[in-house]
C-alpha cells in the first residue's frame, strides 16, 4: 500500500501503510503516521530546536526496534539538522521543527521521538528538567505518591512542575527552565529535589541507582538531566503492546489517569476533551538559581 499525505506544503508518501506494526492491537503504520499528523499542533512546540534520537521499528514492535541518532543522507533538505560533538567525532541529528518533519520521520519508522532537554543554538543550557518516576513494587500507587510530593517540593523550590503520563509504567515531572544554567547545574538541582523527596518518604522512594539496592522502592530518576541525554516527547507512541501514548496531564488528573491510560485510538477523544493541558508551559519558565538557594536551606 502506498498513499500520501500533504503536510505543510510537502507531499509525503506513506509506504507500507497497511503493515501491522502492533500485532496484538491491529495498529498499522498508516495509523501511526496519522497519529503524528493529528497531534502535531500540540507536539511540535515541545520538539522545535531539539536534536532527536529516533526510536525506529523495521517491521513490528516484536521484530527489530532500534535507536538511531544520525539523520540519513536521504532525508530531504527541508528536514532541519544539527551537528553535535561526540566521543571521537560528531553526529548529525534531525530536528523536528514542523509538522511535516514529524510526519516524515513517522513514515521512516520513527515510532517514538526522544529529544534533548536543550535547544539550538545553545545546546549547553537545558530549558527543561525531568524527574522520571520509575515505580518499583508499589506500582502506580507509589508513582502517584511521588508525583504529588514532587509537585510540592518543586513548587516550594520556586519552579513550576508539569505532569506527563509516560504511556508506560510511570509519570514524568517536567519543569520548564530559563536556559541559563548548564547541564551540571540543572542535574544537581534535580538530584537535590529528589533527595528531599526521598528523605520525606524513605520507605517508598529512593535515589539509589542500582536496582538491587532499591528494595522495591520507586526510583526518582534524574539521569536524563545531562548532556546528550533524551526524554520521550509528549504525545509519542510507545513501542509496546497496547500502542500507548505519552500524554501531558493536568495535576487534577493525577489520581484518576493511569500512566498508560491513552493509546493511539483513545487519544483522539482526549484531544477533543482536553486539547492542551500544557498551554502555559513556556510562560512558566523559571531560573534554577532560586531552587539552588532553596535546596541549600534544606540540609
mmCIF file of C-alpha atoms in Angstrom:
data_model
loop_
_atom_site.group_PDB
_atom_site.id
_atom_site.type_symbol
_atom_site.label_atom_id
_atom_site.label_comp_id
_atom_site.label_asym_id
_atom_site.label_seq_id
_atom_site.Cartn_x
_atom_site.Cartn_y
_atom_site.Cartn_z
ATOM 1 C CA UNK A 1 0.000 0.000 0.000
ATOM 2 C CA UNK A 2 1.324 3.437 -0.932
ATOM 3 C CA UNK A 3 -0.596 6.605 -0.188
ATOM 4 C CA UNK A 4 0.366 10.180 0.523
ATOM 5 C CA UNK A 5 -0.430 12.966 2.951
ATOM 6 C CA UNK A 6 0.110 16.667 2.399
ATOM 7 C CA UNK A 7 1.570 18.460 5.404
ATOM 8 C CA UNK A 8 2.950 21.977 5.449
ATOM 9 C CA UNK A 9 3.216 22.140 1.667
ATOM 10 C CA UNK A 10 5.030 18.813 1.416
ATOM 11 C CA UNK A 11 3.588 15.667 -0.135
ATOM 12 C CA UNK A 12 4.767 12.775 1.990
ATOM 13 C CA UNK A 13 4.330 9.289 0.549
ATOM 14 C CA UNK A 14 3.222 6.737 3.114
ATOM 15 C CA UNK A 15 4.988 3.495 2.318
ATOM 16 C CA UNK A 16 3.717 0.120 3.527
ATOM 17 C CA UNK A 17 0.842 1.857 5.279
ATOM 18 C CA UNK A 18 -1.059 -1.386 5.731
ATOM 19 C CA UNK A 19 1.783 -3.034 7.661
ATOM 20 C CA UNK A 20 0.548 -4.033 11.121
ATOM 21 C CA UNK A 21 3.168 -2.631 13.471
ATOM 22 C CA UNK A 22 1.332 -3.608 16.683
ATOM 23 C CA UNK A 23 0.195 -7.196 16.000
ATOM 24 C CA UNK A 24 -1.850 -7.539 19.202
ATOM 25 C CA UNK A 25 -3.677 -4.276 18.654
ATOM 26 C CA UNK A 26 -4.029 -4.188 14.871
ATOM 27 C CA UNK A 27 -2.382 -0.748 14.644
ATOM 28 C CA UNK A 28 -0.915 -0.126 11.205
ATOM 29 C CA UNK A 29 1.879 2.110 10.040
ATOM 30 C CA UNK A 30 -0.678 4.371 8.340
ATOM 31 C CA UNK A 31 -2.435 4.845 11.694
ATOM 32 C CA UNK A 32 0.870 5.767 13.323
ATOM 33 C CA UNK A 33 1.569 8.372 10.656
ATOM 34 C CA UNK A 34 -1.990 9.694 11.015
ATOM 35 C CA UNK A 35 -1.492 9.974 14.782
ATOM 36 C CA UNK A 36 1.537 12.203 14.396
ATOM 37 C CA UNK A 37 -0.263 14.359 11.845
ATOM 38 C CA UNK A 38 -3.139 14.665 14.322
ATOM 39 C CA UNK A 39 -1.053 15.678 17.341
ATOM 40 C CA UNK A 40 1.475 17.868 15.502
ATOM 41 C CA UNK A 41 -0.016 21.197 16.583
ATOM 42 C CA UNK A 42 0.437 20.406 20.282
ATOM 43 C CA UNK A 43 3.518 18.197 19.956
ATOM 44 C CA UNK A 44 5.848 20.212 17.697
ATOM 45 C CA UNK A 45 6.276 23.093 20.210
ATOM 46 C CA UNK A 46 7.979 20.548 22.503
ATOM 47 C CA UNK A 47 10.239 19.311 19.684
ATOM 48 C CA UNK A 48 11.435 22.506 17.996
ATOM 49 C CA UNK A 49 15.155 23.053 18.106
ATOM 50 C CA UNK A 50 15.886 19.777 19.906
ATOM 51 C CA UNK A 51 18.162 17.077 18.483
ATOM 52 C CA UNK A 52 16.103 13.914 18.159
ATOM 53 C CA UNK A 53 17.116 10.325 18.740
ATOM 54 C CA UNK A 54 14.774 8.224 16.642
ATOM 55 C CA UNK A 55 13.389 5.011 18.119
ATOM 56 C CA UNK A 56 12.580 3.154 14.920
ATOM 57 C CA UNK A 57 10.687 -0.006 14.024
ATOM 58 C CA UNK A 58 11.622 -2.048 10.958
ATOM 59 C CA UNK A 59 8.583 -4.332 10.774
ATOM 60 C CA UNK A 60 6.690 -4.757 14.049
ATOM 61 C CA UNK A 61 7.347 -3.963 17.693
ATOM 62 C CA UNK A 62 8.249 -7.633 18.135
ATOM 63 C CA UNK A 63 10.932 -7.761 15.448
ATOM 64 C CA UNK A 64 13.549 -5.019 15.403
ATOM 65 C CA UNK A 65 13.197 -1.826 17.427
ATOM 66 C CA UNK A 66 16.351 0.281 17.487
ATOM 67 C CA UNK A 67 17.656 3.770 18.184
ATOM 68 C CA UNK A 68 19.223 5.949 15.528
ATOM 69 C CA UNK A 69 20.832 9.298 16.252
ATOM 70 C CA UNK A 70 22.241 10.270 12.864
ATOM 71 C CA UNK A 71 19.990 11.699 10.165
ATOM 72 C CA UNK A 72 20.455 9.625 6.973
ATOM 73 C CA UNK A 73 21.674 11.385 3.836
ATOM 74 C CA UNK A 74 18.450 10.541 2.035
ATOM 75 C CA UNK A 75 16.345 12.687 4.377
ATOM 76 C CA UNK A 76 15.082 15.687 2.360
ATOM 77 C CA UNK A 77 16.784 19.057 2.667
ATOM 78 C CA UNK A 78 13.775 20.572 4.415
ATOM 79 C CA UNK A 79 14.361 18.360 7.464
ATOM 80 C CA UNK A 80 16.422 20.513 9.841
ATOM 81 C CA UNK A 81 19.675 19.093 11.171
ATOM 82 C CA UNK A 82 22.224 19.931 13.833
ATOM 83 C CA UNK A 83 25.756 18.584 14.166
ATOM 84 C CA UNK A 84 26.868 17.908 17.735
ATOM 85 C CA UNK A 85 30.133 16.589 19.150
ATOM 86 C CA UNK A 86 30.511 13.032 20.378
ATOM 87 C CA UNK A 87 33.443 10.917 21.506
ATOM 88 C CA UNK A 88 35.725 10.597 18.513
ATOM 89 C CA UNK A 89 33.848 12.962 16.205
ATOM 90 C CA UNK A 90 30.387 14.364 15.606
ATOM 91 C CA UNK A 91 26.862 13.160 14.906
ATOM 92 C CA UNK A 92 24.229 14.958 12.859
ATOM 93 C CA UNK A 93 20.769 14.740 14.385
ATOM 94 C CA UNK A 94 17.476 15.525 12.723
ATOM 95 C CA UNK A 95 15.468 18.325 14.329
ATOM 96 C CA UNK A 96 11.670 18.328 14.163
ATOM 97 C CA UNK A 97 10.727 21.957 13.648
ATOM 98 C CA UNK A 98 7.373 21.483 11.927
ATOM 99 C CA UNK A 99 4.510 19.079 11.336
ATOM 100 C CA UNK A 100 5.881 17.869 8.008
ATOM 101 C CA UNK A 101 9.157 16.799 9.616
ATOM 102 C CA UNK A 102 7.279 14.915 12.351
ATOM 103 C CA UNK A 103 5.117 13.075 9.816
ATOM 104 C CA UNK A 104 8.078 12.329 7.552
ATOM 105 C CA UNK A 105 10.011 10.733 10.403
ATOM 106 C CA UNK A 106 6.957 8.694 11.388
ATOM 107 C CA UNK A 107 6.817 7.330 7.847
ATOM 108 C CA UNK A 108 10.505 6.427 8.161
ATOM 109 C CA UNK A 109 9.586 4.133 11.039
ATOM 110 C CA UNK A 110 10.326 6.586 13.866
ATOM 111 C CA UNK A 111 7.677 5.394 16.257
ATOM 112 C CA UNK A 112 8.968 7.392 19.246
ATOM 113 C CA UNK A 113 10.957 10.646 19.040
ATOM 114 C CA UNK A 114 13.291 11.026 22.034
ATOM 115 C CA UNK A 115 14.513 14.611 22.307
ATOM 116 C CA UNK A 116 17.210 16.559 24.113
ATOM 117 C CA UNK A 117 16.359 18.794 27.065
ATOM 118 C CA UNK A 118 18.074 21.732 25.359
ATOM 119 C CA UNK A 119 17.564 23.525 22.067
ATOM 120 C CA UNK A 120 19.696 25.026 19.342
ATOM 121 C CA UNK A 121 21.502 27.371 19.251
ATOM 122 C CA UNK A 122 22.554 26.840 22.900
ATOM 123 C CA UNK A 123 22.584 23.106 23.477
ATOM 124 C CA UNK A 124 24.707 23.501 26.592
ATOM 125 C CA UNK A 125 21.836 25.066 28.572
ATOM 126 C CA UNK A 126 18.670 22.992 29.055
ATOM 127 C CA UNK A 127 15.272 24.645 29.108
ATOM 128 C CA UNK A 128 13.574 21.817 30.965
ATOM 129 C CA UNK A 129 14.331 19.457 33.806
ATOM 130 C CA UNK A 130 12.806 15.997 34.236
ATOM 131 C CA UNK A 131 12.293 13.742 37.232
ATOM 132 C CA UNK A 132 11.287 10.306 35.969
ATOM 133 C CA UNK A 133 9.130 8.434 38.476
ATOM 134 C CA UNK A 134 10.046 4.795 37.854
ATOM 135 C CA UNK A 135 7.801 2.555 40.024
ATOM 136 C CA UNK A 136 9.095 -0.410 41.960
ATOM 137 C CA UNK A 137 6.956 -2.935 43.795
ATOM 138 C CA UNK A 138 4.434 -0.244 44.774
ATOM 139 C CA UNK A 139 3.331 0.291 41.173
ATOM 140 C CA UNK A 140 1.088 3.188 40.255
ATOM 141 C CA UNK A 141 0.246 3.967 43.890
ATOM 142 C CA UNK A 142 3.875 4.850 44.581
ATOM 143 C CA UNK A 143 4.093 6.721 41.275
ATOM 144 C CA UNK A 144 1.154 8.908 42.310
ATOM 145 C CA UNK A 145 2.581 9.454 45.774
ATOM 146 C CA UNK A 146 5.893 10.506 44.235
ATOM 147 C CA UNK A 147 4.201 12.810 41.733
ATOM 148 C CA UNK A 148 2.196 14.602 44.436
ATOM 149 C CA UNK A 149 5.328 15.005 46.522
ATOM 150 C CA UNK A 150 7.354 16.169 43.510
ATOM 151 C CA UNK A 151 4.787 18.868 42.838
ATOM 152 C CA UNK A 152 5.002 20.041 46.445
ATOM 153 C CA UNK A 153 8.792 20.079 46.554
ATOM 154 C CA UNK A 154 9.315 21.612 43.104
ATOM 155 C CA UNK A 155 6.841 24.399 43.817
ATOM 156 C CA UNK A 156 8.451 25.066 47.205
ATOM 157 C CA UNK A 157 11.747 25.477 45.345
ATOM 158 C CA UNK A 158 10.213 28.203 43.177
ATOM 159 C CA UNK A 159 9.725 26.194 39.993
ATOM 160 C CA UNK A 160 6.587 25.150 38.096
ATOM 161 C CA UNK A 161 6.120 21.371 37.670
ATOM 162 C CA UNK A 162 4.129 19.793 34.855
ATOM 163 C CA UNK A 163 2.853 16.217 34.770
ATOM 164 C CA UNK A 164 3.034 13.677 31.952
ATOM 165 C CA UNK A 165 1.729 10.119 31.783
ATOM 166 C CA UNK A 166 4.583 8.327 30.041
ATOM 167 C CA UNK A 167 2.487 5.725 28.207
ATOM 168 C CA UNK A 168 4.477 3.146 30.138
ATOM 169 C CA UNK A 169 4.724 2.411 33.890
ATOM 170 C CA UNK A 170 5.154 5.819 35.467
ATOM 171 C CA UNK A 171 4.956 9.585 35.187
ATOM 172 C CA UNK A 172 7.394 12.332 34.292
ATOM 173 C CA UNK A 173 7.507 15.570 36.231
ATOM 174 C CA UNK A 174 8.698 18.121 33.679
ATOM 175 C CA UNK A 175 9.901 21.557 34.773
ATOM 176 C CA UNK A 176 10.335 24.438 32.287
ATOM 177 C CA UNK A 177 13.533 26.412 32.867
ATOM 178 C CA UNK A 178 15.068 29.564 31.545
ATOM 179 C CA UNK A 179 18.062 28.326 29.516
ATOM 180 C CA UNK A 180 20.662 29.925 31.788
ATOM 181 C CA UNK A 181 22.246 27.119 33.835
ATOM 182 C CA UNK A 182 24.320 24.349 32.251
ATOM 183 C CA UNK A 183 23.515 20.649 32.482
ATOM 184 C CA UNK A 184 25.728 20.071 35.510
ATOM 185 C CA UNK A 185 23.880 22.741 37.490
ATOM 186 C CA UNK A 186 20.438 21.550 36.400
ATOM 187 C CA UNK A 187 21.251 17.940 37.148
ATOM 188 C CA UNK A 188 22.441 18.931 40.627
ATOM 189 C CA UNK A 189 19.144 20.730 41.245
ATOM 190 C CA UNK A 190 17.153 17.723 40.030
ATOM 191 C CA UNK A 191 19.101 15.355 42.289
ATOM 192 C CA UNK A 192 18.748 17.767 45.189
ATOM 193 C CA UNK A 193 14.984 17.885 44.794
ATOM 194 C CA UNK A 194 14.841 14.102 44.500
ATOM 195 C CA UNK A 195 16.902 13.702 47.667
ATOM 196 C CA UNK A 196 14.474 15.927 49.553
ATOM 197 C CA UNK A 197 11.615 13.739 48.331
ATOM 198 C CA UNK A 198 13.380 10.510 49.249
ATOM 199 C CA UNK A 199 14.137 11.781 52.773
ATOM 200 C CA UNK A 200 10.460 12.519 53.330
ATOM 201 C CA UNK A 201 9.244 9.032 52.349
ATOM 202 C CA UNK A 202 12.338 6.813 52.620
ATOM 203 C CA UNK A 203 10.404 3.552 52.781
ATOM 204 C CA UNK A 204 8.797 4.121 49.353
ATOM 205 C CA UNK A 205 11.110 6.432 47.398
ATOM 206 C CA UNK A 206 14.819 6.291 46.606
ATOM 207 C CA UNK A 207 17.539 7.895 44.502
ATOM 208 C CA UNK A 208 19.564 4.657 44.547
ATOM 209 C CA UNK A 209 20.827 3.988 41.031
ATOM 210 C CA UNK A 210 21.374 0.239 41.453
ATOM 211 C CA UNK A 211 18.138 -1.679 41.214
ATOM 212 C CA UNK A 212 19.226 -4.412 43.607
ATOM 213 C CA UNK A 213 19.649 -1.766 46.330
ATOM 214 C CA UNK A 214 16.216 -0.166 45.936
ATOM 215 C CA UNK A 215 14.315 -2.808 47.952
ATOM 216 C CA UNK A 216 11.232 -2.378 45.789
ATOM 217 C CA UNK A 217 11.065 1.398 46.237
ATOM 218 C CA UNK A 218 10.242 3.832 43.448
ATOM 219 C CA UNK A 219 13.349 5.231 41.757
ATOM 220 C CA UNK A 220 13.461 9.014 41.420
ATOM 221 C CA UNK A 221 15.454 9.051 38.193
ATOM 222 C CA UNK A 222 17.225 12.330 37.409
ATOM 223 C CA UNK A 223 19.782 10.941 34.983
ATOM 224 C CA UNK A 224 18.110 12.421 31.906
ATOM 225 C CA UNK A 225 19.309 15.846 33.016
ATOM 226 C CA UNK A 226 22.696 15.523 31.359
ATOM 227 C CA UNK A 227 24.375 16.440 28.075
ATOM 228 C CA UNK A 228 23.054 14.426 25.104
ATOM 229 C CA UNK A 229 20.513 12.525 27.209
ATOM 230 C CA UNK A 230 16.978 12.375 25.870
ATOM 231 C CA UNK A 231 13.393 12.004 27.040
ATOM 232 C CA UNK A 232 10.222 10.730 25.419
ATOM 233 C CA UNK A 233 8.446 13.651 23.796
ATOM 234 C CA UNK A 234 4.830 14.441 24.734
ATOM 235 C CA UNK A 235 2.274 12.645 22.533
ATOM 236 C CA UNK A 236 4.768 9.991 21.423
ATOM 237 C CA UNK A 237 3.610 6.426 20.793
ATOM 238 C CA UNK A 238 5.461 3.829 22.867
ATOM 239 C CA UNK A 239 6.602 0.675 21.026
ATOM 240 C CA UNK A 240 4.956 -1.761 23.428
ATOM 241 C CA UNK A 241 1.811 -3.862 23.404
ATOM 242 C CA UNK A 242 -1.170 -1.532 23.624
ATOM 243 C CA UNK A 243 0.182 1.295 21.441
ATOM 244 C CA UNK A 244 0.018 3.630 24.430
ATOM 245 C CA UNK A 245 0.800 7.330 24.117
ATOM 246 C CA UNK A 246 2.735 9.696 26.405
ATOM 247 C CA UNK A 247 0.215 12.384 27.342
ATOM 248 C CA UNK A 248 0.541 15.677 29.241
ATOM 249 C CA UNK A 249 -1.894 15.869 32.155
ATOM 250 C CA UNK A 250 -3.379 18.497 34.390
ATOM 251 C CA UNK A 251 -2.448 17.932 38.023
ATOM 252 C CA UNK A 252 -6.121 17.396 38.852
ATOM 253 C CA UNK A 253 -5.993 14.221 36.741
ATOM 254 C CA UNK A 254 -3.159 12.501 38.598
ATOM 255 C CA UNK A 255 -5.278 10.278 40.835
ATOM 256 C CA UNK A 256 -7.632 9.198 38.061
ATOM 257 C CA UNK A 257 -5.453 8.833 34.945
ATOM 258 C CA UNK A 258 -3.091 5.864 34.711
ATOM 259 C CA UNK A 259 0.394 6.222 33.190
ATOM 260 C CA UNK A 260 -0.763 4.144 30.195
ATOM 261 C CA UNK A 261 -4.332 5.476 30.083
ATOM 262 C CA UNK A 262 -4.328 6.616 26.471
ATOM 263 C CA UNK A 263 -3.495 4.781 23.278
ATOM 264 C CA UNK A 264 -3.312 5.678 19.615
ATOM 265 C CA UNK A 265 -7.109 5.372 19.356
ATOM 266 C CA UNK A 266 -8.335 6.963 22.602
ATOM 267 C CA UNK A 267 -6.016 9.952 22.156
ATOM 268 C CA UNK A 268 -8.491 11.250 19.561
ATOM 269 C CA UNK A 269 -11.191 11.818 22.181
ATOM 270 C CA UNK A 270 -8.609 13.100 24.624
ATOM 271 C CA UNK A 271 -7.532 15.872 22.267
ATOM 272 C CA UNK A 272 -11.148 16.891 21.782
ATOM 273 C CA UNK A 273 -11.863 16.982 25.518
ATOM 274 C CA UNK A 274 -8.519 18.365 26.755
ATOM 275 C CA UNK A 275 -6.719 19.960 23.809
ATOM 276 C CA UNK A 276 -3.594 21.210 25.585
ATOM 277 C CA UNK A 277 -3.122 20.995 29.361
ATOM 278 C CA UNK A 278 0.420 22.375 28.961
ATOM 279 C CA UNK A 279 -0.602 25.517 27.073
ATOM 280 C CA UNK A 280 1.172 27.728 29.645
ATOM 281 C CA UNK A 281 4.354 25.621 29.678
ATOM 282 C CA UNK A 282 6.591 28.247 28.061
ATOM 283 C CA UNK A 283 5.480 31.189 30.238
ATOM 284 C CA UNK A 284 6.231 29.056 33.314
ATOM 285 C CA UNK A 285 9.973 29.021 32.658
ATOM 286 C CA UNK A 286 11.867 29.896 35.839
ATOM 287 C CA UNK A 287 15.526 30.278 36.776
ATOM 288 C CA UNK A 288 17.224 27.410 38.565
ATOM 289 C CA UNK A 289 19.002 29.889 40.846
ATOM 290 C CA UNK A 290 16.166 30.230 43.355
ATOM 291 C CA UNK A 291 15.843 26.432 43.508
ATOM 292 C CA UNK A 292 19.568 26.115 44.293
ATOM 293 C CA UNK A 293 19.181 28.603 47.166
ATOM 294 C CA UNK A 294 16.111 26.740 48.463
ATOM 295 C CA UNK A 295 17.980 23.424 48.374
ATOM 296 C CA UNK A 296 20.885 24.933 50.302
ATOM 297 C CA UNK A 297 18.463 25.642 53.143
ATOM 298 C CA UNK A 298 17.205 22.040 53.262
ATOM 299 C CA UNK A 299 20.411 20.444 54.545
#
